[in-house]
Amino acid sequence: MPGRHAAGPSSELTRLSAAELAEALRAGRVTSVEVTQAHLDRIAAVDGAVHAFLHVSAQDALATARDVDARRAAGEELHPLAGVPVAVKDVVVTKGMPTTAGSRILEGWVPPYDATLVERLRAARMPILGKTNMDEFAMGSSTEHSAYGTTHNPWDLERIPGGSGGGSAAAVAAFEAPLAIGTDTGGSIRQPGAVTGTVGVKPTYGGVSRYGLVALASSLDQAGPVTRTVLDSALLHEVIGGHDPRDSTSLTDALPDLVGAARRGATGDLTGVRVGIVDELNGEGYSDGVRARFDESVALLREAGAEVVHVSCPHFGYALAAYYLILPSEASSNLAKFDGMRFGLRVEPEDGPVTAERVMAATRGAGFGDEVKRRIILGTYALSAGYYDAYYGSAQKVRTLIQQDFAAAFEQADVLVSPTAPTTAFRLGEKLDDPLAMYLNDIATIPANLAGVPGMSVPNGLSDDGLPVGFQILAPARADDRLYRVGAALEALLESGWGHPLLAEAPELPTTVTVPTTEESIR
Ligand code: GLN
């Protein structure tokens, strides 16, 4: 929100939104070096406790910042976000910067190229602070499946930050980065957003290039923004989105006006907008605190002029089961390239002949974690000749039914809404040994991925346990602007009630300067 903070001493710089930082930079009140250094200092102070980062690229970020400052001083016309730093999930390849996807099997791999979205961040001259922690190959809802240690939720360090993109969400919630990139295959941007009190957006499938993402499930994966305000997500989405000829599933249409939609929404007027409550995503299994915040938010949307209706999506009950056949099937194929020959780790068998097959087996045995092995086995089984129709084929039919449910629901409503996650952040370790309990976290987020429609999670208050809750907004494919209009309206209405952004209530973090701020990896 403009005017919320004045750009003052460096510690305060980390409290500003990206839009506020952009304005302070444009007006010459602050330099990009100061902004970038303030975030590197914050990382050094708190990341020992949070562990949001796997790699901090201080030299690279400061070099970009110096370049931006020099260009600005010379009067060059720059991108509005030039000089505003960003953190990138470690599943996105970055030239010259380690990329592990949270896995041992990619330890030590330094990509020779940038993902398209990284090229776009660099073209906008945004300093890249580093790479953020994640569940191995983006499989999980807690970041506990990272091979490099878990990330801690800044609201309560004993709790999960969500997953798989817990590192990006925690970095933004802990004021270590004003902006971050996440990826969402079944909820990995939105669910971490919900449990850390941050905004997260999964764009329409094909809206942001997948070129240079380490693929999990290619028909579901989408990269998107992780921020503290809805306007900041719109600004970042406009940097990374749009057609890319290197991704064959990239949409060719121009992005809708996302920033304009966010600004329009911030007026708090939703007259004429039809909001549909998805009855299947709001009952049993959702905690009382989550449901209470949801009901209050819906009442606010109604007061803002929205017409609220109930819609039924009868096949959503099968979404989780279909997802956990389609995802492992695609993952088992995508992960076949990690064979000990081409990337990262190579392990030779301890005894016996060193054949290609035995090196592959030894490398995968040592390099993949339990959850990854579980899904490869499941996916290979589901795709095998005798079972293909029964499992993968049936799951694809369910996917069509879910797409039809969405189509029918969007006849009755412009956006659909639900809680983002069934509960607030659970304790570290609580669900680690129970894969099914872990999978249930994504019950409300998965349908959007199966149908390719865009979704946003907006923080909508604290539950009775004092932890953040998220409100999910879904729109038809290509209508991402609707998310921004409704999300910004809800944010403005909530903040005018609270008198501050939700993260202003987050507890102080222990500060211990233990983290390197040079080009070092933190593991
Ligand atoms: N938690 C889900 C899973 O484990 C979602 C992952 C994702 O979106 N990358 O598959």
CSV table of C-alpha atoms in Angstrom, one decimal, residues 173-402:
chain,number,residue,atom,x,y,z
A,173,ALA,CA,7.2,-13.8,4.8
A,174,ALA,CA,10.5,-13.3,6.8
A,175,PHE,CA,11.3,-10.1,4.8
A,176,GLU,CA,14.4,-11.7,3.2
A,177,ALA,CA,13.1,-10.9,-0.2
A,178,PRO,CA,10.3,-8.6,-1.4
A,179,LEU,CA,9.5,-11.0,-4.3
A,180,ALA,CA,10.0,-14.6,-5.1
A,181,ILE,CA,9.3,-17.1,-7.9
A,182,GLY,CA,7.5,-20.4,-7.1
A,183,THR,CA,6.1,-23.3,-9.1
A,184,ASP,CA,2.7,-24.9,-8.7
A,185,THR,CA,1.9,-28.4,-9.9
A,186,GLY,CA,-0.7,-29.1,-7.3
A,187,GLY,CA,-0.6,-26.2,-5.0
A,188,SER,CA,3.1,-25.5,-4.3
A,189,ILE,CA,2.7,-21.7,-4.6
A,190,ARG,CA,-0.7,-21.3,-3.1
A,191,GLN,CA,-0.5,-23.6,-0.1
A,192,PRO,CA,2.8,-22.2,1.2
A,193,GLY,CA,1.2,-18.8,0.6
A,194,ALA,CA,-1.7,-19.7,2.8
A,195,VAL,CA,0.4,-21.0,5.7
A,196,THR,CA,2.9,-18.1,5.7
A,197,GLY,CA,0.5,-15.2,5.2
A,198,THR,CA,1.8,-14.4,1.7
A,199,VAL,CA,0.2,-13.9,-1.7
A,200,GLY,CA,0.8,-16.7,-4.2
A,201,VAL,CA,-0.4,-17.0,-7.8
A,202,LYS,CA,-0.6,-20.0,-10.1
A,203,PRO,CA,-1.1,-18.5,-13.6
A,204,THR,CA,-3.2,-20.1,-16.3
A,205,TYR,CA,-1.4,-23.2,-17.7
A,206,GLY,CA,0.7,-21.9,-20.6
A,207,GLY,CA,0.7,-18.3,-19.3
A,208,VAL,CA,4.3,-18.4,-18.0
A,209,SER,CA,7.0,-20.3,-19.9
A,210,ARG,CA,8.1,-23.7,-18.6
A,211,TYR,CA,11.3,-23.6,-20.5
A,212,GLY,CA,14.1,-24.1,-18.0
A,213,LEU,CA,11.9,-25.5,-15.1
A,214,VAL,CA,13.1,-28.9,-13.9
A,215,ALA,CA,9.9,-30.7,-14.9
A,216,LEU,CA,7.8,-32.5,-12.3
A,217,ALA,CA,4.6,-33.1,-14.2
A,218,SER,CA,4.7,-31.3,-17.5
A,219,SER,CA,0.9,-31.0,-18.0
A,220,LEU,CA,0.4,-29.5,-14.5
A,221,ASP,CA,3.5,-27.4,-13.8
A,222,GLN,CA,3.3,-23.5,-13.8
A,223,ALA,CA,5.7,-20.9,-12.4
A,224,GLY,CA,4.3,-17.8,-10.7
A,225,PRO,CA,4.8,-15.0,-8.2
A,226,VAL,CA,5.1,-15.2,-4.4
A,227,THR,CA,4.8,-11.8,-2.8
A,228,ARG,CA,3.4,-9.8,0.2
A,229,THR,CA,0.8,-7.8,-1.7
A,230,VAL,CA,-1.6,-8.6,-4.6
A,231,LEU,CA,-0.2,-5.6,-6.6
A,232,ASP,CA,3.3,-7.0,-6.3
A,233,SER,CA,2.2,-10.3,-7.7
A,234,ALA,CA,0.6,-8.6,-10.7
A,235,LEU,CA,3.9,-6.6,-11.3
A,236,LEU,CA,6.0,-9.8,-11.1
A,237,HIS,CA,3.5,-11.8,-13.2
A,238,GLU,CA,3.8,-9.3,-16.0
A,239,VAL,CA,7.6,-9.6,-16.0
A,240,ILE,CA,7.7,-13.4,-16.3
A,241,GLY,CA,4.5,-14.0,-18.3
A,242,GLY,CA,3.7,-14.0,-22.0
A,243,HIS,CA,4.4,-16.1,-25.0
A,244,ASP,CA,7.7,-18.1,-25.3
A,245,PRO,CA,8.4,-19.9,-28.6
A,246,ARG,CA,10.7,-22.3,-26.7
A,247,ASP,CA,7.7,-23.8,-24.7
A,248,SER,CA,5.3,-25.6,-27.1
A,249,THR,CA,2.5,-25.3,-24.5
A,250,SER,CA,3.0,-21.5,-24.2
A,251,LEU,CA,-0.1,-19.5,-24.9
A,252,THR,CA,0.2,-17.1,-27.8
A,253,ASP,CA,-2.3,-14.5,-26.6
A,254,ALA,CA,-1.2,-11.3,-24.8
A,255,LEU,CA,-1.4,-11.3,-21.0
A,256,PRO,CA,-4.5,-9.5,-19.7
A,257,ASP,CA,-3.8,-6.2,-17.8
A,258,LEU,CA,-3.0,-7.7,-14.4
A,259,VAL,CA,-1.6,-4.5,-12.8
A,260,GLY,CA,-4.6,-2.5,-14.0
A,261,ALA,CA,-6.9,-5.2,-12.5
A,262,ALA,CA,-5.1,-5.1,-9.2
A,263,ARG,CA,-5.3,-1.3,-9.0
A,264,ARG,CA,-9.0,-1.4,-9.9
A,265,GLY,CA,-9.6,-4.0,-7.2
A,266,ALA,CA,-7.9,-2.0,-4.6
A,267,THR,CA,-10.7,0.5,-4.7
A,268,GLY,CA,-12.7,-2.2,-3.0
A,269,ASP,CA,-15.6,-2.0,-5.4
A,270,LEU,CA,-16.8,-5.4,-6.8
A,271,THR,CA,-20.2,-4.3,-8.1
A,272,GLY,CA,-21.3,-6.8,-10.8
A,273,VAL,CA,-18.8,-9.5,-10.0
A,274,ARG,CA,-20.3,-13.0,-9.4
A,275,VAL,CA,-18.4,-15.0,-6.8
A,276,GLY,CA,-19.1,-18.7,-6.6
A,277,ILE,CA,-18.5,-20.7,-3.4
A,278,VAL,CA,-17.5,-24.2,-4.3
A,279,ASP,CA,-19.5,-26.4,-2.0
A,280,GLU,CA,-17.2,-29.4,-2.3
A,281,LEU,CA,-14.2,-27.3,-1.1
A,282,ASN,CA,-15.5,-26.0,2.2
A,283,GLY,CA,-16.8,-28.6,4.6
A,284,GLU,CA,-15.6,-31.6,6.4
A,285,GLY,CA,-11.8,-31.7,6.9
A,286,TYR,CA,-11.4,-27.9,7.0
A,287,SER,CA,-10.6,-26.6,10.5
A,288,ASP,CA,-13.0,-24.3,12.3
A,289,GLY,CA,-10.6,-21.3,12.2
A,290,VAL,CA,-10.1,-21.7,8.4
A,291,ARG,CA,-13.8,-21.9,7.8
A,292,ALA,CA,-14.5,-18.9,10.1
A,293,ARG,CA,-12.0,-16.7,8.2
A,294,PHE,CA,-13.4,-17.9,4.9
A,295,ASP,CA,-17.0,-17.0,5.8
A,296,GLU,CA,-15.9,-13.5,7.0
A,297,SER,CA,-14.0,-12.9,3.7
A,298,VAL,CA,-17.0,-13.9,1.7
A,299,ALA,CA,-19.2,-11.5,3.7
A,300,LEU,CA,-16.7,-8.7,2.9
A,301,LEU,CA,-16.8,-9.5,-0.8
A,302,ARG,CA,-20.6,-9.3,-0.6
A,303,GLU,CA,-20.4,-5.9,1.1
A,304,ALA,CA,-18.1,-4.7,-1.7
A,305,GLY,CA,-20.9,-5.4,-4.1
A,306,ALA,CA,-20.2,-8.9,-5.3
A,307,GLU,CA,-23.1,-11.3,-6.0
A,308,VAL,CA,-22.3,-14.5,-4.0
A,309,VAL,CA,-23.7,-17.8,-5.3
A,310,HIS,CA,-23.1,-21.4,-4.4
A,311,VAL,CA,-21.8,-23.8,-7.1
A,312,SER,CA,-21.3,-27.5,-7.1
A,313,CYS,CA,-18.4,-29.3,-8.7
A,314,PRO,CA,-19.4,-32.9,-8.2
A,315,HIS,CA,-16.2,-34.5,-9.5
A,316,PHE,CA,-13.8,-32.5,-7.3
A,317,GLY,CA,-14.0,-35.4,-4.8
A,318,TYR,CA,-11.9,-37.5,-7.3
A,319,ALA,CA,-9.3,-34.8,-8.0
A,320,LEU,CA,-6.8,-35.9,-5.5
A,321,ALA,CA,-6.9,-39.6,-6.6
A,322,ALA,CA,-6.6,-38.6,-10.3
A,323,TYR,CA,-3.7,-36.2,-9.5
A,324,TYR,CA,-1.8,-38.9,-7.6
A,325,LEU,CA,-1.9,-41.1,-10.7
A,326,ILE,CA,-1.2,-38.4,-13.3
A,327,LEU,CA,1.6,-36.7,-11.4
A,328,PRO,CA,3.6,-39.8,-10.6
A,329,SER,CA,3.1,-41.1,-14.2
A,330,GLU,CA,4.5,-37.9,-15.7
A,331,ALA,CA,7.2,-37.6,-13.0
A,332,SER,CA,8.4,-41.1,-13.6
A,333,SER,CA,9.0,-40.2,-17.2
A,334,ASN,CA,10.5,-36.8,-16.5
A,335,LEU,CA,12.9,-38.1,-13.9
A,336,ALA,CA,14.3,-40.8,-16.1
A,337,LYS,CA,16.9,-38.4,-17.4
A,338,PHE,CA,18.7,-38.5,-14.0
A,339,ASP,CA,20.8,-41.4,-14.8
A,340,GLY,CA,24.2,-40.6,-13.4
A,341,MET,CA,25.6,-39.7,-16.8
A,342,ARG,CA,24.2,-36.3,-17.7
A,343,PHE,CA,23.8,-34.2,-14.6
A,344,GLY,CA,25.1,-33.8,-11.1
A,345,LEU,CA,25.7,-36.9,-9.0
A,346,ARG,CA,27.4,-40.1,-10.3
A,347,VAL,CA,27.8,-43.1,-8.0
A,348,GLU,CA,29.6,-46.2,-9.0
A,349,PRO,CA,28.6,-49.6,-7.5
A,350,GLU,CA,30.7,-50.6,-4.5
A,351,ASP,CA,31.6,-53.9,-6.0
A,352,GLY,CA,31.1,-55.8,-9.2
A,353,PRO,CA,31.4,-54.5,-12.7
A,354,VAL,CA,30.9,-50.8,-13.5
A,355,THR,CA,28.2,-51.1,-16.2
A,356,ALA,CA,25.9,-48.3,-17.3
A,357,GLU,CA,22.9,-50.0,-15.7
A,358,ARG,CA,24.6,-50.6,-12.4
A,359,VAL,CA,25.9,-46.9,-12.3
A,360,MET,CA,22.4,-45.7,-13.0
A,361,ALA,CA,21.0,-47.9,-10.2
A,362,ALA,CA,23.6,-46.9,-7.7
A,363,THR,CA,23.2,-43.2,-8.6
A,364,ARG,CA,19.4,-43.2,-8.3
A,365,GLY,CA,19.6,-45.3,-5.1
A,366,ALA,CA,21.8,-42.7,-3.5
A,367,GLY,CA,20.5,-39.6,-5.2
A,368,PHE,CA,16.8,-39.8,-4.9
A,369,GLY,CA,14.9,-39.5,-1.5
A,370,ASP,CA,12.1,-41.7,-0.3
A,371,GLU,CA,9.2,-39.6,-1.6
A,372,VAL,CA,10.7,-39.4,-5.1
A,373,LYS,CA,11.3,-43.2,-5.2
A,374,ARG,CA,7.7,-43.8,-4.0
A,375,ARG,CA,6.3,-41.7,-6.8
A,376,ILE,CA,8.6,-43.2,-9.5
A,377,ILE,CA,7.4,-46.7,-8.5
A,378,LEU,CA,3.8,-45.6,-8.4
A,379,GLY,CA,4.0,-43.8,-11.8
A,380,THR,CA,5.9,-46.7,-13.5
A,381,TYR,CA,3.3,-49.1,-12.2
A,382,ALA,CA,0.4,-46.9,-13.3
A,383,LEU,CA,1.8,-46.6,-16.9
A,384,SER,CA,2.7,-50.3,-17.3
A,385,ALA,CA,1.0,-52.1,-20.1
A,386,GLY,CA,-1.4,-54.2,-18.1
A,387,TYR,CA,-2.6,-51.3,-15.9
A,388,TYR,CA,-2.5,-48.3,-18.2
A,389,ASP,CA,-6.2,-48.2,-18.9
A,390,ALA,CA,-7.2,-49.0,-15.4
A,391,TYR,CA,-5.1,-46.3,-13.7
A,392,TYR,CA,-3.6,-43.6,-16.0
A,393,GLY,CA,-6.5,-43.8,-18.5
A,394,SER,CA,-9.2,-43.6,-15.8
A,395,ALA,CA,-7.4,-40.6,-14.2
A,396,GLN,CA,-7.3,-38.8,-17.5
A,397,LYS,CA,-11.1,-39.3,-17.8
A,398,VAL,CA,-11.6,-37.9,-14.3
A,399,ARG,CA,-9.5,-34.9,-15.4
A,400,THR,CA,-12.0,-34.2,-18.3
A,401,LEU,CA,-14.9,-34.4,-15.8
A,402,ILE,CA,-13.2,-31.9,-13.6
